[in-house]
């Protein structure tokens, strides 16, 4: 029988949140440097919304249902804290992107 490290779900979520961040940066790049072709930003914005909303929901559920109920309480709290920090950083980045896109659209 193979034992998985307790942080494996945390690493999967971090990978998906990094993908969301990369799509956000790509969207900002397309939006800012190619104003005449902003419709192409939808090619990165739509997957960013899908991946971001799915991953943030899964990370929340993982904190609630997995990490906080681990037998090793200290490891569970560490994993929950790391997941919460990753989620917060991603949400802050997405809000900054949204603010920037709305500012640019107004001008």
Coordinates of C-alpha atoms in Angstrom, one line a residue:
X1 CA 0.0 0.0 0.0
X2 CA 1.3 3.4 -0.9
X3 CA 1.0 6.4 1.4
X4 CA 0.5 9.8 0.0
X5 CA 2.0 12.8 1.7
X6 CA -0.6 14.8 3.5
X7 CA 0.1 17.9 1.5
X8 CA -0.7 16.4 -1.9
X9 CA -4.1 18.0 -2.3
X10 CA -2.6 21.3 -1.3
X11 CA 0.0 21.0 -4.1
X12 CA -2.8 20.3 -6.7
X13 CA -4.7 23.3 -5.6
X14 CA -1.6 25.5 -5.7
X15 CA -0.9 24.3 -9.3
X16 CA -4.4 25.3 -10.4
X17 CA -4.3 28.7 -8.6
X18 CA -1.0 29.3 -10.4
X19 CA -2.7 28.5 -13.7
X20 CA -5.4 31.1 -12.8
X21 CA -2.7 33.6 -12.1
X22 CA -1.0 32.9 -15.4
X23 CA -4.3 33.4 -17.3
X24 CA -4.9 36.6 -15.4
X25 CA -1.5 38.0 -16.5
X26 CA -2.2 36.9 -20.1
X27 CA -5.6 38.6 -20.0
X28 CA -4.1 41.8 -18.7
X29 CA -1.4 41.7 -21.4
X30 CA -3.9 41.2 -24.2
X31 CA -6.2 43.9 -22.8
X32 CA -3.5 46.5 -22.2
X33 CA -1.1 46.1 -25.2
X34 CA -3.7 45.3 -27.9
X35 CA -6.6 47.7 -27.3
X36 CA -8.0 47.1 -30.8
X37 CA -8.1 43.4 -30.2
X38 CA -9.6 43.2 -26.7
X39 CA -12.0 40.5 -27.9
X40 CA -9.1 38.1 -27.9
X41 CA -8.7 38.6 -24.2
X42 CA -11.9 36.4 -23.9
X43 CA -9.7 33.5 -24.9
X44 CA -7.9 33.8 -21.5
X45 CA -10.6 35.5 -19.4
X46 CA -13.2 32.7 -19.8
X47 CA -10.9 29.8 -18.9
X48 CA -9.5 32.0 -16.0
X49 CA -13.0 32.4 -14.6
X50 CA -13.8 28.7 -15.0
X51 CA -10.5 27.4 -13.5
X52 CA -10.4 30.1 -10.8
X53 CA -14.0 29.6 -9.5
X54 CA -13.7 25.8 -9.6
X55 CA -10.3 25.8 -7.8
X56 CA -11.3 28.4 -5.2
X57 CA -14.4 26.4 -4.4
X58 CA -12.5 23.2 -4.2
X59 CA -9.8 24.7 -2.0
X60 CA -12.5 26.0 0.4
X61 CA -14.1 22.6 0.6
X62 CA -10.7 20.9 1.1
X63 CA -10.0 23.2 4.0
X64 CA -13.4 22.5 5.6
X65 CA -13.7 18.8 4.8
X66 CA -10.1 17.5 4.7
X67 CA -7.5 19.7 6.4
X68 CA -9.4 20.7 9.5
X69 CA -10.5 17.1 10.1
X70 CA -7.0 15.5 9.8
X71 CA -5.9 13.2 12.6
X72 CA -2.6 15.1 12.8
X73 CA -4.1 18.4 14.0
X74 CA -0.9 20.5 13.5
X75 CA -0.4 19.3 9.9
X76 CA -4.0 20.0 9.2
X77 CA -3.8 23.6 10.5
X78 CA -0.6 24.2 8.5
X79 CA -2.2 22.9 5.3
X80 CA -5.4 24.9 5.9
X81 CA -3.3 28.0 6.6
X82 CA -1.3 27.6 3.4
X83 CA -4.4 26.9 1.3
X84 CA -6.1 30.0 2.8
X85 CA -3.0 32.2 2.0
X86 CA -2.9 30.9 -1.6
X87 CA -6.6 31.6 -2.0
X88 CA -6.3 35.1 -0.6
X89 CA -3.4 35.9 -2.9
X90 CA -5.3 34.7 -5.9
X91 CA -8.4 36.6 -5.0
X92 CA -6.4 39.8 -4.4
X93 CA -4.7 39.4 -7.8
X94 CA -8.1 38.8 -9.5
X95 CA -9.6 41.9 -7.9
X96 CA -6.7 44.0 -9.0
X97 CA -7.1 42.6 -12.6
X98 CA -10.8 43.4 -12.5
X99 CA -10.2 46.9 -11.3
X100 CA -7.5 47.5 -14.0
X101 CA -9.8 46.1 -16.7
X102 CA -12.7 48.3 -15.6
X103 CA -10.4 51.4 -15.4
X104 CA -9.2 50.8 -19.0
X105 CA -12.7 50.1 -20.3
X106 CA -13.9 53.5 -18.9
X107 CA -11.2 55.4 -20.7

